[in-house]
Amino acid sequence: MLTLKILFWLCIFLVAYTYVGYGLVLWLLVWIKRIFCRTLILLPLRNEDTLPDVTLMICAYNEEDIIAEKMENIRRLNYPSKHLCVMWVTDGSTDRSNELLQAYPEVTLVYSPERRGKAAAMQHGLSLNKARIVVFTDANTMLNSGAIREIVSKMRLPGVSCVSGEKRVAARHEGQTAAEGEGLYWKYESLLKRWDSELYSAMGAAGELFAIDMNYYRQAPSNALLDDFMMSMLIVKDGRRIAYTPDAYATEYGSADMQEESKRKRRIAAGGLQSVWWLRSLMNPFTHPKVFFQFISHRVLRWTITPVALMALIPLNVALVMMKAGTVYTIIWILQLLFYAAALAGWWMTTHGRKSRLLYIPYYFLFMNVNVFLGLRYLMTHRTSGTWEKAKRA
């Protein structure tokens, strides 16, 4: 019984620490750092002639429906056109994307007839790039007008060679559970990224909006499922930092429904498992003393041990209740039952087109963790390819 109790409380600790505890510890460490360390204030970049050349790269596959809206958004960016190269890399597109893009004189079009995945498309585009700073964004994400200037400014911070913008998720209509659940998750995730960056470095960048100083660029494997995460973390592995800024943000609509959202979560989970293995040296406190704590706490646990611990709580708790281990275990079992009942009710309401903010939180939380296990199966079938089926947006 003692062994079961130890395993049970270890699982509770892992789940609580991963999703709540790390945020509290991170906030405390950042608060202490603010007391003892002076904050560096960057002066704004006002002289347009001294602004660096920037390439804005969009890797796309069959995005004809969004090109006009994306180009309109790009033309509203507050960055001088003489310093901005807009590069579209169409990866095996079979629709009218290339034809439509040729109508924009400011676009540098790079086309690959074979679809090889986003990582390979990035490498193709970068082989033709001439700018020191490359900003990556997705075709279906819209940037705020000051995004490029903010990224360029943050790139001036000491030790920074990558800048991650903020991802914002919009729901096209009220009651869209996939978008609202994803949006709530990203609000919390963005807060953690901000604190990570302030403590030392953000733990990876999302493909919706991030930039790299090409002097420190390292190529991600062409079969990387999370190419953006790998590219940014390889910079951290080399001793540089990722700065995070909420003042440069990319807005996109959430997935059309939970089935489409599951496609995304499976791919992200699979890419996370793949990346953790490739970046396993970052978990060594002797070779990476500044990174290992943040990397394990924010990334590794979520993609590996914690989902297993969450599921293990069920049989462990049942066994302890059956063995009459104590009242506390009965209470926790009742709380578990209430949590899973709430998640089930959230699922039922979603499938019947109803909305309950209180119920979709446990539903989305469980949904994310279940997709980690589905991601393992996804990884087994996509180990040699970086391509994936796009999730439909609302």
mmCIF file of C-alpha atoms in Angstrom:
data_model
loop_
_atom_site.group_PDB
_atom_site.id
_atom_site.type_symbol
_atom_site.label_atom_id
_atom_site.label_comp_id
_atom_site.label_asym_id
_atom_site.label_seq_id
_atom_site.Cartn_x
_atom_site.Cartn_y
_atom_site.Cartn_z
ATOM 1 C CA MET A 1 0.000 0.000 0.000
ATOM 2 C CA LEU A 2 2.860 2.382 0.755
ATOM 3 C CA THR A 3 4.147 2.062 -2.809
ATOM 4 C CA LEU A 4 0.692 2.881 -4.204
ATOM 5 C CA LYS A 5 0.432 5.918 -1.940
ATOM 6 C CA ILE A 6 3.830 7.209 -3.052
ATOM 7 C CA LEU A 7 2.931 6.738 -6.725
ATOM 8 C CA PHE A 8 -0.464 8.367 -6.207
ATOM 9 C CA TRP A 9 0.903 11.504 -4.550
ATOM 10 C CA LEU A 10 3.731 11.696 -7.072
ATOM 11 C CA CYS A 11 1.162 11.703 -9.890
ATOM 12 C CA ILE A 12 -0.884 14.419 -8.155
ATOM 13 C CA PHE A 13 2.266 16.509 -7.713
ATOM 14 C CA LEU A 14 3.246 16.142 -11.392
ATOM 15 C CA VAL A 15 -0.192 17.178 -12.662
ATOM 16 C CA ALA A 16 -0.522 20.074 -10.215
ATOM 17 C CA TYR A 17 3.029 21.313 -10.813
ATOM 18 C CA THR A 18 2.841 21.099 -14.596
ATOM 19 C CA TYR A 19 -0.383 23.068 -14.996
ATOM 20 C CA VAL A 20 -0.438 25.342 -11.938
ATOM 21 C CA GLY A 21 2.696 24.996 -9.815
ATOM 22 C CA TYR A 22 5.210 25.958 -12.476
ATOM 23 C CA GLY A 23 3.304 29.155 -13.180
ATOM 24 C CA LEU A 24 3.400 30.079 -9.491
ATOM 25 C CA VAL A 25 7.115 29.262 -9.162
ATOM 26 C CA LEU A 26 7.861 31.193 -12.345
ATOM 27 C CA TRP A 27 5.927 34.236 -11.139
ATOM 28 C CA LEU A 28 7.836 34.168 -7.827
ATOM 29 C CA LEU A 29 11.235 33.921 -9.545
ATOM 30 C CA VAL A 30 10.377 36.778 -11.926
ATOM 31 C CA TRP A 31 9.167 38.907 -9.001
ATOM 32 C CA ILE A 32 12.468 38.320 -7.174
ATOM 33 C CA LYS A 33 14.438 39.134 -10.327
ATOM 34 C CA ARG A 34 12.560 42.418 -10.745
ATOM 35 C CA ILE A 35 13.614 43.428 -7.233
ATOM 36 C CA PHE A 36 17.325 42.747 -7.679
ATOM 37 C CA CYS A 37 17.869 43.376 -11.421
ATOM 38 C CA ARG A 38 17.401 46.570 -13.379
ATOM 39 C CA THR A 39 15.119 46.428 -16.412
ATOM 40 C CA LEU A 40 16.759 47.422 -19.699
ATOM 41 C CA ILE A 41 14.761 50.099 -21.545
ATOM 42 C CA LEU A 42 15.149 50.138 -25.330
ATOM 43 C CA LEU A 43 14.846 53.443 -27.159
ATOM 44 C CA PRO A 44 12.431 53.327 -30.115
ATOM 45 C CA LEU A 45 13.816 53.005 -33.629
ATOM 46 C CA ARG A 46 12.861 56.302 -35.288
ATOM 47 C CA ASN A 47 15.317 56.712 -38.162
ATOM 48 C CA GLU A 48 13.954 54.640 -41.045
ATOM 49 C CA ASP A 49 17.286 54.715 -42.865
ATOM 50 C CA THR A 50 18.919 52.753 -40.033
ATOM 51 C CA LEU A 51 16.252 50.075 -39.862
ATOM 52 C CA PRO A 52 17.567 46.625 -40.829
ATOM 53 C CA ASP A 53 16.370 44.732 -43.875
ATOM 54 C CA VAL A 54 13.754 42.146 -42.986
ATOM 55 C CA THR A 55 12.324 39.212 -44.897
ATOM 56 C CA LEU A 56 8.732 38.335 -44.070
ATOM 57 C CA MET A 57 8.387 34.673 -45.016
ATOM 58 C CA ILE A 58 5.073 32.871 -45.480
ATOM 59 C CA CYS A 59 5.246 29.141 -46.203
ATOM 60 C CA ALA A 60 1.983 28.063 -47.780
ATOM 61 C CA TYR A 61 0.203 25.052 -49.186
ATOM 62 C CA ASN A 62 -3.009 25.655 -51.162
ATOM 63 C CA GLU A 63 -3.894 28.981 -49.531
ATOM 64 C CA GLU A 64 -5.675 30.689 -52.446
ATOM 65 C CA ASP A 65 -8.694 31.579 -50.283
ATOM 66 C CA ILE A 66 -6.660 33.677 -47.842
ATOM 67 C CA ILE A 67 -4.039 35.347 -50.084
ATOM 68 C CA ALA A 68 -5.958 38.587 -50.742
ATOM 69 C CA GLU A 69 -6.704 39.115 -47.044
ATOM 70 C CA LYS A 70 -3.130 38.283 -46.050
ATOM 71 C CA MET A 71 -1.604 40.659 -48.601
ATOM 72 C CA GLU A 72 -3.931 43.443 -47.490
ATOM 73 C CA ASN A 73 -2.750 42.825 -43.934
ATOM 74 C CA ILE A 74 0.912 42.897 -45.021
ATOM 75 C CA ARG A 75 0.431 46.213 -46.818
ATOM 76 C CA ARG A 76 -0.818 47.739 -43.553
ATOM 77 C CA LEU A 77 2.384 46.859 -41.684
ATOM 78 C CA ASN A 78 4.211 49.885 -40.322
ATOM 79 C CA TYR A 79 7.614 49.069 -41.766
ATOM 80 C CA PRO A 80 9.255 50.799 -44.751
ATOM 81 C CA SER A 81 8.785 48.785 -47.928
ATOM 82 C CA LYS A 82 12.376 49.436 -49.031
ATOM 83 C CA HIS A 83 13.553 47.412 -46.019
ATOM 84 C CA LEU A 84 10.915 44.667 -46.233
ATOM 85 C CA CYS A 85 11.040 41.661 -48.559
ATOM 86 C CA VAL A 86 7.754 39.741 -48.684
ATOM 87 C CA MET A 87 8.563 36.127 -49.584
ATOM 88 C CA TRP A 88 5.932 33.470 -50.194
ATOM 89 C CA VAL A 89 7.164 29.878 -50.385
ATOM 90 C CA THR A 90 4.483 27.660 -51.911
ATOM 91 C CA ASP A 91 5.171 24.065 -51.009
ATOM 92 C CA GLY A 92 3.676 21.845 -53.718
ATOM 93 C CA SER A 93 0.542 23.963 -54.029
ATOM 94 C CA THR A 94 -1.918 22.661 -56.602
ATOM 95 C CA ASP A 95 -4.474 25.498 -56.445
ATOM 96 C CA ARG A 96 -4.255 29.060 -57.852
ATOM 97 C CA SER A 97 -1.895 30.336 -55.125
ATOM 98 C CA ASN A 98 1.043 30.973 -57.470
ATOM 99 C CA GLU A 99 -1.126 32.708 -60.060
ATOM 100 C CA LEU A 100 -2.686 35.000 -57.463
ATOM 101 C CA LEU A 101 0.642 35.883 -55.840
ATOM 102 C CA GLN A 102 2.179 36.888 -59.144
ATOM 103 C CA ALA A 103 -0.264 39.816 -59.231
ATOM 104 C CA TYR A 104 1.566 41.445 -56.294
ATOM 105 C CA PRO A 105 4.780 43.196 -57.436
ATOM 106 C CA GLU A 106 6.223 43.327 -53.912
ATOM 107 C CA VAL A 107 6.109 39.533 -53.527
ATOM 108 C CA THR A 108 9.115 37.295 -54.032
ATOM 109 C CA LEU A 109 7.595 33.951 -54.995
ATOM 110 C CA VAL A 110 9.487 30.737 -54.308
ATOM 111 C CA TYR A 111 7.812 27.601 -55.626
ATOM 112 C CA SER A 112 8.543 23.949 -54.990
ATOM 113 C CA PRO A 113 6.502 21.529 -57.170
ATOM 114 C CA GLU A 114 6.879 18.727 -54.642
ATOM 115 C CA ARG A 115 5.176 18.945 -51.269
ATOM 116 C CA ARG A 116 7.871 18.193 -48.702
ATOM 117 C CA GLY A 117 6.554 19.912 -45.582
ATOM 118 C CA LYS A 118 6.958 23.259 -43.883
ATOM 119 C CA ALA A 119 10.503 22.695 -42.611
ATOM 120 C CA ALA A 120 11.733 21.903 -46.128
ATOM 121 C CA ALA A 121 9.827 24.927 -47.492
ATOM 122 C CA MET A 122 11.522 27.164 -44.930
ATOM 123 C CA GLN A 123 14.930 25.848 -45.913
ATOM 124 C CA HIS A 124 14.140 26.472 -49.578
ATOM 125 C CA GLY A 125 13.120 30.050 -48.876
ATOM 126 C CA LEU A 126 16.067 30.737 -46.590
ATOM 127 C CA SER A 127 18.484 29.582 -49.293
ATOM 128 C CA LEU A 128 17.347 32.636 -51.296
ATOM 129 C CA ASN A 129 17.092 35.067 -48.393
ATOM 130 C CA LYS A 130 19.428 38.075 -48.171
ATOM 131 C CA ALA A 131 18.201 39.803 -44.994
ATOM 132 C CA ARG A 132 19.739 39.305 -41.560
ATOM 133 C CA ILE A 133 16.349 39.143 -39.821
ATOM 134 C CA VAL A 134 13.680 36.755 -41.086
ATOM 135 C CA VAL A 135 10.155 36.954 -39.698
ATOM 136 C CA PHE A 136 8.054 33.811 -40.152
ATOM 137 C CA THR A 137 4.276 33.877 -40.143
ATOM 138 C CA ASP A 138 1.440 31.673 -41.359
ATOM 139 C CA ALA A 139 -0.813 32.511 -44.279
ATOM 140 C CA ASN A 140 -3.972 32.436 -42.161
ATOM 141 C CA THR A 141 -2.710 34.723 -39.375
ATOM 142 C CA MET A 142 -3.089 38.502 -39.414
ATOM 143 C CA LEU A 143 -0.408 40.700 -37.835
ATOM 144 C CA ASN A 144 -0.827 43.966 -35.967
ATOM 145 C CA SER A 145 0.599 46.956 -37.840
ATOM 146 C CA GLY A 146 3.549 47.446 -35.473
ATOM 147 C CA ALA A 147 4.590 43.783 -35.332
ATOM 148 C CA ILE A 148 7.748 44.020 -37.471
ATOM 149 C CA ARG A 149 9.052 47.141 -35.723
ATOM 150 C CA GLU A 150 8.460 45.554 -32.311
ATOM 151 C CA ILE A 151 10.288 42.375 -33.322
ATOM 152 C CA VAL A 152 13.241 44.323 -34.735
ATOM 153 C CA SER A 153 13.412 46.348 -31.513
ATOM 154 C CA LYS A 154 13.416 43.236 -29.292
ATOM 155 C CA MET A 155 16.148 41.675 -31.405
ATOM 156 C CA ARG A 156 18.475 44.354 -29.979
ATOM 157 C CA LEU A 157 18.280 42.901 -26.453
ATOM 158 C CA PRO A 158 21.531 41.335 -25.167
ATOM 159 C CA GLY A 159 21.874 37.668 -26.102
ATOM 160 C CA VAL A 160 18.626 37.598 -28.104
ATOM 161 C CA SER A 161 18.699 35.878 -31.490
ATOM 162 C CA CYS A 162 15.040 34.897 -31.753
ATOM 163 C CA VAL A 163 11.861 36.838 -31.010
ATOM 164 C CA SER A 164 8.495 35.195 -30.496
ATOM 165 C CA GLY A 165 5.299 37.142 -30.989
ATOM 166 C CA GLU A 166 2.003 36.411 -29.309
ATOM 167 C CA LYS A 167 -0.612 34.120 -30.765
ATOM 168 C CA ARG A 168 -4.209 35.256 -30.361
ATOM 169 C CA VAL A 169 -7.170 33.054 -31.197
ATOM 170 C CA ALA A 170 -10.470 34.527 -32.339
ATOM 171 C CA ALA A 171 -13.833 32.809 -32.470
ATOM 172 C CA ARG A 172 -15.807 33.575 -35.624
ATOM 173 C CA HIS A 173 -19.088 33.178 -33.759
ATOM 174 C CA GLU A 174 -20.233 32.820 -30.153
ATOM 175 C CA GLY A 175 -20.275 29.300 -28.786
ATOM 176 C CA GLN A 176 -17.459 28.011 -30.997
ATOM 177 C CA THR A 177 -15.958 25.642 -28.414
ATOM 178 C CA ALA A 178 -12.763 24.780 -30.291
ATOM 179 C CA ALA A 179 -11.789 28.441 -30.665
ATOM 180 C CA GLU A 180 -12.831 29.444 -27.151
ATOM 181 C CA GLY A 181 -11.033 26.518 -25.537
ATOM 182 C CA GLU A 182 -7.912 27.139 -27.605
ATOM 183 C CA GLY A 183 -8.098 30.881 -26.880
ATOM 184 C CA LEU A 184 -8.291 30.328 -23.126
ATOM 185 C CA TYR A 185 -5.348 27.932 -23.278
ATOM 186 C CA TRP A 186 -3.254 30.411 -25.276
ATOM 187 C CA LYS A 187 -3.948 33.244 -22.835
ATOM 188 C CA TYR A 188 -2.408 31.182 -20.051
ATOM 189 C CA GLU A 189 0.373 29.930 -22.314
ATOM 190 C CA SER A 190 1.203 33.488 -23.368
ATOM 191 C CA LEU A 191 1.501 34.524 -19.731
ATOM 192 C CA LEU A 192 3.958 31.681 -19.080
ATOM 193 C CA LYS A 193 5.968 32.633 -22.162
ATOM 194 C CA ARG A 194 6.177 36.225 -21.005
ATOM 195 C CA TRP A 195 7.488 35.163 -17.586
ATOM 196 C CA ASP A 196 9.843 32.588 -19.142
ATOM 197 C CA SER A 197 11.314 35.308 -21.333
ATOM 198 C CA GLU A 198 11.702 37.687 -18.412
ATOM 199 C CA LEU A 199 13.390 35.060 -16.260
ATOM 200 C CA TYR A 200 15.839 33.993 -18.988
ATOM 201 C CA SER A 201 14.373 32.785 -22.283
ATOM 202 C CA ALA A 202 11.053 31.736 -23.752
ATOM 203 C CA MET A 203 10.926 27.995 -24.314
ATOM 204 C CA GLY A 204 10.274 27.928 -28.040
ATOM 205 C CA ALA A 205 8.415 29.992 -30.599
ATOM 206 C CA ALA A 206 5.128 29.316 -32.373
ATOM 207 C CA GLY A 207 4.971 29.435 -36.167
ATOM 208 C CA GLU A 208 2.198 32.030 -36.218
ATOM 209 C CA LEU A 209 4.798 34.770 -35.629
ATOM 210 C CA PHE A 210 8.487 34.538 -34.778
ATOM 211 C CA ALA A 211 11.780 35.896 -36.070
ATOM 212 C CA ILE A 212 15.365 34.693 -36.236
ATOM 213 C CA ASP A 213 18.683 36.488 -36.537
ATOM 214 C CA MET A 214 20.230 34.577 -39.425
ATOM 215 C CA ASN A 215 23.705 34.951 -37.932
ATOM 216 C CA TYR A 216 22.613 32.350 -35.372
ATOM 217 C CA TYR A 217 20.301 30.247 -37.513
ATOM 218 C CA ARG A 218 20.548 26.477 -37.335
ATOM 219 C CA GLN A 219 18.637 24.282 -39.726
ATOM 220 C CA ALA A 220 15.895 22.098 -38.267
ATOM 221 C CA PRO A 221 15.573 18.529 -39.582
ATOM 222 C CA SER A 222 13.433 18.416 -42.732
ATOM 223 C CA ASN A 223 11.117 15.859 -41.093
ATOM 224 C CA ALA A 224 10.484 18.065 -38.047
ATOM 225 C CA LEU A 225 6.786 18.181 -37.190
ATOM 226 C CA LEU A 226 7.285 21.329 -35.083
ATOM 227 C CA ASP A 227 9.798 23.106 -37.309
ATOM 228 C CA ASP A 228 9.242 26.497 -35.670
ATOM 229 C CA PHE A 229 9.819 25.097 -32.184
ATOM 230 C CA MET A 230 12.945 23.212 -33.260
ATOM 231 C CA MET A 231 14.452 26.218 -35.082
ATOM 232 C CA SER A 232 13.965 28.464 -32.070
ATOM 233 C CA MET A 233 15.157 25.932 -29.485
ATOM 234 C CA LEU A 234 18.319 25.140 -31.454
ATOM 235 C CA ILE A 235 19.210 28.800 -30.894
ATOM 236 C CA VAL A 236 18.676 28.328 -27.146
ATOM 237 C CA LYS A 237 20.790 25.188 -27.278
ATOM 238 C CA ASP A 238 23.637 27.321 -28.626
ATOM 239 C CA GLY A 239 23.462 29.637 -25.618
ATOM 240 C CA ARG A 240 21.320 32.421 -27.087
ATOM 241 C CA ARG A 241 17.887 33.607 -25.906
ATOM 242 C CA ILE A 242 14.331 33.828 -27.234
ATOM 243 C CA ALA A 243 12.597 37.082 -26.355
ATOM 244 C CA TYR A 244 8.817 37.112 -26.113
ATOM 245 C CA THR A 245 6.711 40.165 -26.858
ATOM 246 C CA PRO A 246 2.918 40.526 -26.661
ATOM 247 C CA ASP A 247 3.199 43.805 -28.628
ATOM 248 C CA ALA A 248 3.786 41.833 -31.827
ATOM 249 C CA TYR A 249 0.876 39.483 -32.288
ATOM 250 C CA ALA A 250 -0.764 37.254 -34.856
ATOM 251 C CA THR A 251 -4.494 36.642 -34.803
ATOM 252 C CA GLU A 252 -6.153 33.617 -36.335
ATOM 253 C CA TYR A 253 -9.509 31.924 -36.135
ATOM 254 C CA GLY A 254 -9.724 28.766 -34.060
ATOM 255 C CA SER A 255 -10.341 25.337 -35.531
ATOM 256 C CA ALA A 256 -13.735 24.809 -37.131
ATOM 257 C CA ASP A 257 -14.699 22.141 -34.591
ATOM 258 C CA MET A 258 -13.158 19.832 -31.997
ATOM 259 C CA GLN A 259 -12.433 17.149 -34.601
ATOM 260 C CA GLU A 260 -10.329 19.612 -36.580
ATOM 261 C CA GLU A 261 -8.730 20.844 -33.353
ATOM 262 C CA SER A 262 -7.792 17.258 -32.534
ATOM 263 C CA LYS A 263 -5.781 17.092 -35.781
ATOM 264 C CA ARG A 264 -3.737 20.066 -34.586
ATOM 265 C CA LYS A 265 -3.274 18.749 -31.078
ATOM 266 C CA ARG A 266 -2.148 15.336 -32.318
ATOM 267 C CA ARG A 267 0.447 16.878 -34.614
ATOM 268 C CA ILE A 268 1.672 19.246 -31.880
ATOM 269 C CA ALA A 269 1.900 16.390 -29.375
ATOM 270 C CA ALA A 270 3.758 14.219 -31.885
ATOM 271 C CA GLY A 271 6.107 17.083 -32.716
ATOM 272 C CA GLY A 272 6.609 17.743 -29.018
ATOM 273 C CA LEU A 273 7.653 14.148 -28.367
ATOM 274 C CA GLN A 274 9.940 14.263 -31.391
ATOM 275 C CA SER A 275 11.488 17.565 -30.287
ATOM 276 C CA VAL A 276 12.020 16.460 -26.676
ATOM 277 C CA TRP A 277 14.086 13.542 -27.924
ATOM 278 C CA TRP A 278 16.118 15.674 -30.309
ATOM 279 C CA LEU A 279 16.677 18.332 -27.613
ATOM 280 C CA ARG A 280 17.249 15.935 -24.722
ATOM 281 C CA SER A 281 20.678 17.460 -23.999
ATOM 282 C CA LEU A 282 18.866 20.576 -22.705
ATOM 283 C CA MET A 283 17.706 18.519 -19.722
ATOM 284 C CA ASN A 284 21.292 18.276 -18.461
ATOM 285 C CA PRO A 285 21.773 20.888 -15.686
ATOM 286 C CA PHE A 286 25.547 20.721 -16.005
ATOM 287 C CA THR A 287 25.698 21.639 -19.714
ATOM 288 C CA HIS A 288 22.616 23.910 -19.756
ATOM 289 C CA PRO A 289 22.199 25.281 -16.215
ATOM 290 C CA LYS A 290 20.035 28.244 -17.285
ATOM 291 C CA VAL A 291 17.642 26.270 -19.450
ATOM 292 C CA PHE A 292 17.037 22.802 -18.040
ATOM 293 C CA PHE A 293 14.567 23.895 -15.325
ATOM 294 C CA GLN A 294 12.385 25.907 -17.710
ATOM 295 C CA PHE A 295 12.578 23.344 -20.509
ATOM 296 C CA ILE A 296 11.567 20.416 -18.302
ATOM 297 C CA SER A 297 8.874 22.332 -16.415
ATOM 298 C CA HIS A 298 7.234 24.063 -19.367
ATOM 299 C CA ARG A 299 7.722 21.570 -22.195
ATOM 300 C CA VAL A 300 8.987 18.109 -21.315
ATOM 301 C CA LEU A 301 6.470 17.303 -18.573
ATOM 302 C CA ARG A 302 3.481 18.358 -20.695
ATOM 303 C CA TRP A 303 4.481 16.178 -23.629
ATOM 304 C CA THR A 304 5.735 13.108 -21.779
ATOM 305 C CA ILE A 305 5.170 12.205 -18.120
ATOM 306 C CA THR A 306 2.259 14.364 -16.945
ATOM 307 C CA PRO A 307 -0.471 12.963 -19.259
ATOM 308 C CA VAL A 308 0.546 9.470 -18.100
ATOM 309 C CA ALA A 309 0.374 10.622 -14.462
ATOM 310 C CA LEU A 310 -3.081 12.112 -15.045
ATOM 311 C CA MET A 311 -4.440 8.840 -16.417
ATOM 312 C CA ALA A 312 -2.648 6.783 -13.749
ATOM 313 C CA LEU A 313 -4.504 8.667 -11.008
ATOM 314 C CA ILE A 314 -7.697 6.783 -11.861
ATOM 315 C CA PRO A 315 -6.557 3.171 -11.206
ATOM 316 C CA LEU A 316 -4.293 4.231 -8.333
ATOM 317 C CA ASN A 317 -7.134 6.082 -6.624
ATOM 318 C CA VAL A 318 -9.564 3.189 -7.137
ATOM 319 C CA ALA A 319 -7.062 0.724 -5.677
ATOM 320 C CA LEU A 320 -6.463 2.895 -2.607
ATOM 321 C CA VAL A 321 -10.204 3.357 -2.014
ATOM 322 C CA MET A 322 -10.788 -0.401 -2.335
ATOM 323 C CA MET A 323 -7.960 -1.005 0.141
ATOM 324 C CA LYS A 324 -9.550 1.512 2.555
ATOM 325 C CA ALA A 325 -6.406 3.611 2.676
ATOM 326 C CA GLY A 326 -8.173 6.577 4.265
ATOM 327 C CA THR A 327 -10.890 9.208 3.932
ATOM 328 C CA VAL A 328 -8.665 11.590 1.952
ATOM 329 C CA TYR A 329 -8.428 9.088 -0.902
ATOM 330 C CA THR A 330 -12.217 8.715 -0.980
ATOM 331 C CA ILE A 331 -12.620 12.491 -1.141
ATOM 332 C CA ILE A 332 -10.087 12.763 -3.975
ATOM 333 C CA TRP A 333 -11.870 9.948 -5.835
ATOM 334 C CA ILE A 334 -15.168 11.816 -5.551
ATOM 335 C CA LEU A 335 -13.466 14.973 -6.858
ATOM 336 C CA GLN A 336 -12.048 12.983 -9.769
ATOM 337 C CA LEU A 337 -15.493 11.632 -10.584
ATOM 338 C CA LEU A 338 -16.933 15.153 -10.524
ATOM 339 C CA PHE A 339 -14.141 16.408 -12.797
ATOM 340 C CA TYR A 340 -14.664 13.652 -15.384
ATOM 341 C CA ALA A 341 -18.443 14.074 -15.162
ATOM 342 C CA ALA A 342 -17.988 17.794 -15.878
ATOM 343 C CA ALA A 343 -15.708 16.975 -18.832
ATOM 344 C CA LEU A 344 -18.259 14.492 -20.162
ATOM 345 C CA ALA A 345 -21.027 17.070 -19.781
ATOM 346 C CA GLY A 346 -18.834 19.600 -21.604
ATOM 347 C CA TRP A 347 -18.343 17.131 -24.450
ATOM 348 C CA TRP A 348 -22.084 16.411 -24.630
ATOM 349 C CA MET A 349 -22.968 20.104 -24.733
ATOM 350 C CA THR A 350 -20.363 20.725 -27.446
ATOM 351 C CA THR A 351 -21.700 17.938 -29.662
ATOM 352 C CA HIS A 352 -25.220 19.337 -29.238
ATOM 353 C CA GLY A 353 -24.260 22.902 -30.073
ATOM 354 C CA ARG A 354 -24.610 24.270 -26.571
ATOM 355 C CA LYS A 355 -22.202 26.367 -24.535
ATOM 356 C CA SER A 356 -21.030 26.279 -20.928
ATOM 357 C CA ARG A 357 -17.812 28.109 -20.071
ATOM 358 C CA LEU A 358 -17.636 26.250 -16.742
ATOM 359 C CA LEU A 359 -17.830 22.811 -18.384
ATOM 360 C CA TYR A 360 -15.611 23.281 -21.439
ATOM 361 C CA ILE A 361 -12.566 24.017 -19.251
ATOM 362 C CA PRO A 362 -12.350 20.433 -17.856
ATOM 363 C CA TYR A 363 -13.412 19.095 -21.259
ATOM 364 C CA TYR A 364 -10.653 20.982 -23.120
ATOM 365 C CA PHE A 365 -8.076 20.090 -20.466
ATOM 366 C CA LEU A 366 -8.857 16.392 -20.810
ATOM 367 C CA PHE A 367 -9.060 16.747 -24.584
ATOM 368 C CA MET A 368 -5.494 18.132 -24.709
ATOM 369 C CA ASN A 369 -4.064 15.320 -22.615
ATOM 370 C CA VAL A 370 -5.854 12.543 -24.511
ATOM 371 C CA ASN A 371 -4.391 13.924 -27.738
ATOM 372 C CA VAL A 372 -0.885 13.438 -26.360
ATOM 373 C CA PHE A 373 -1.497 9.684 -26.541
ATOM 374 C CA LEU A 374 -2.987 10.031 -30.017
ATOM 375 C CA GLY A 375 0.082 12.081 -30.932
ATOM 376 C CA LEU A 376 2.331 9.133 -30.103
ATOM 377 C CA ARG A 377 0.540 7.061 -32.740
ATOM 378 C CA TYR A 378 0.744 10.004 -35.151
ATOM 379 C CA LEU A 379 4.507 10.196 -34.614
ATOM 380 C CA MET A 380 4.937 6.517 -35.426
ATOM 381 C CA THR A 381 3.359 7.082 -38.854
ATOM 382 C CA HIS A 382 4.986 10.456 -39.654
ATOM 383 C CA ARG A 383 8.575 10.010 -38.494
ATOM 384 C CA THR A 384 10.084 10.483 -41.956
ATOM 385 C CA SER A 385 7.843 13.284 -43.225
ATOM 386 C CA GLY A 386 7.227 16.846 -42.111
ATOM 387 C CA THR A 387 3.926 17.151 -44.002
ATOM 388 C CA TRP A 388 0.546 17.049 -42.320
ATOM 389 C CA GLU A 389 -3.133 17.525 -43.052
ATOM 390 C CA LYS A 390 -4.175 21.076 -42.323
ATOM 391 C CA ALA A 391 -6.864 21.611 -39.715
ATOM 392 C CA LYS A 392 -9.842 23.517 -41.090
ATOM 393 C CA ARG A 393 -10.337 26.931 -39.506
ATOM 394 C CA ALA A 394 -13.667 28.440 -38.663
#
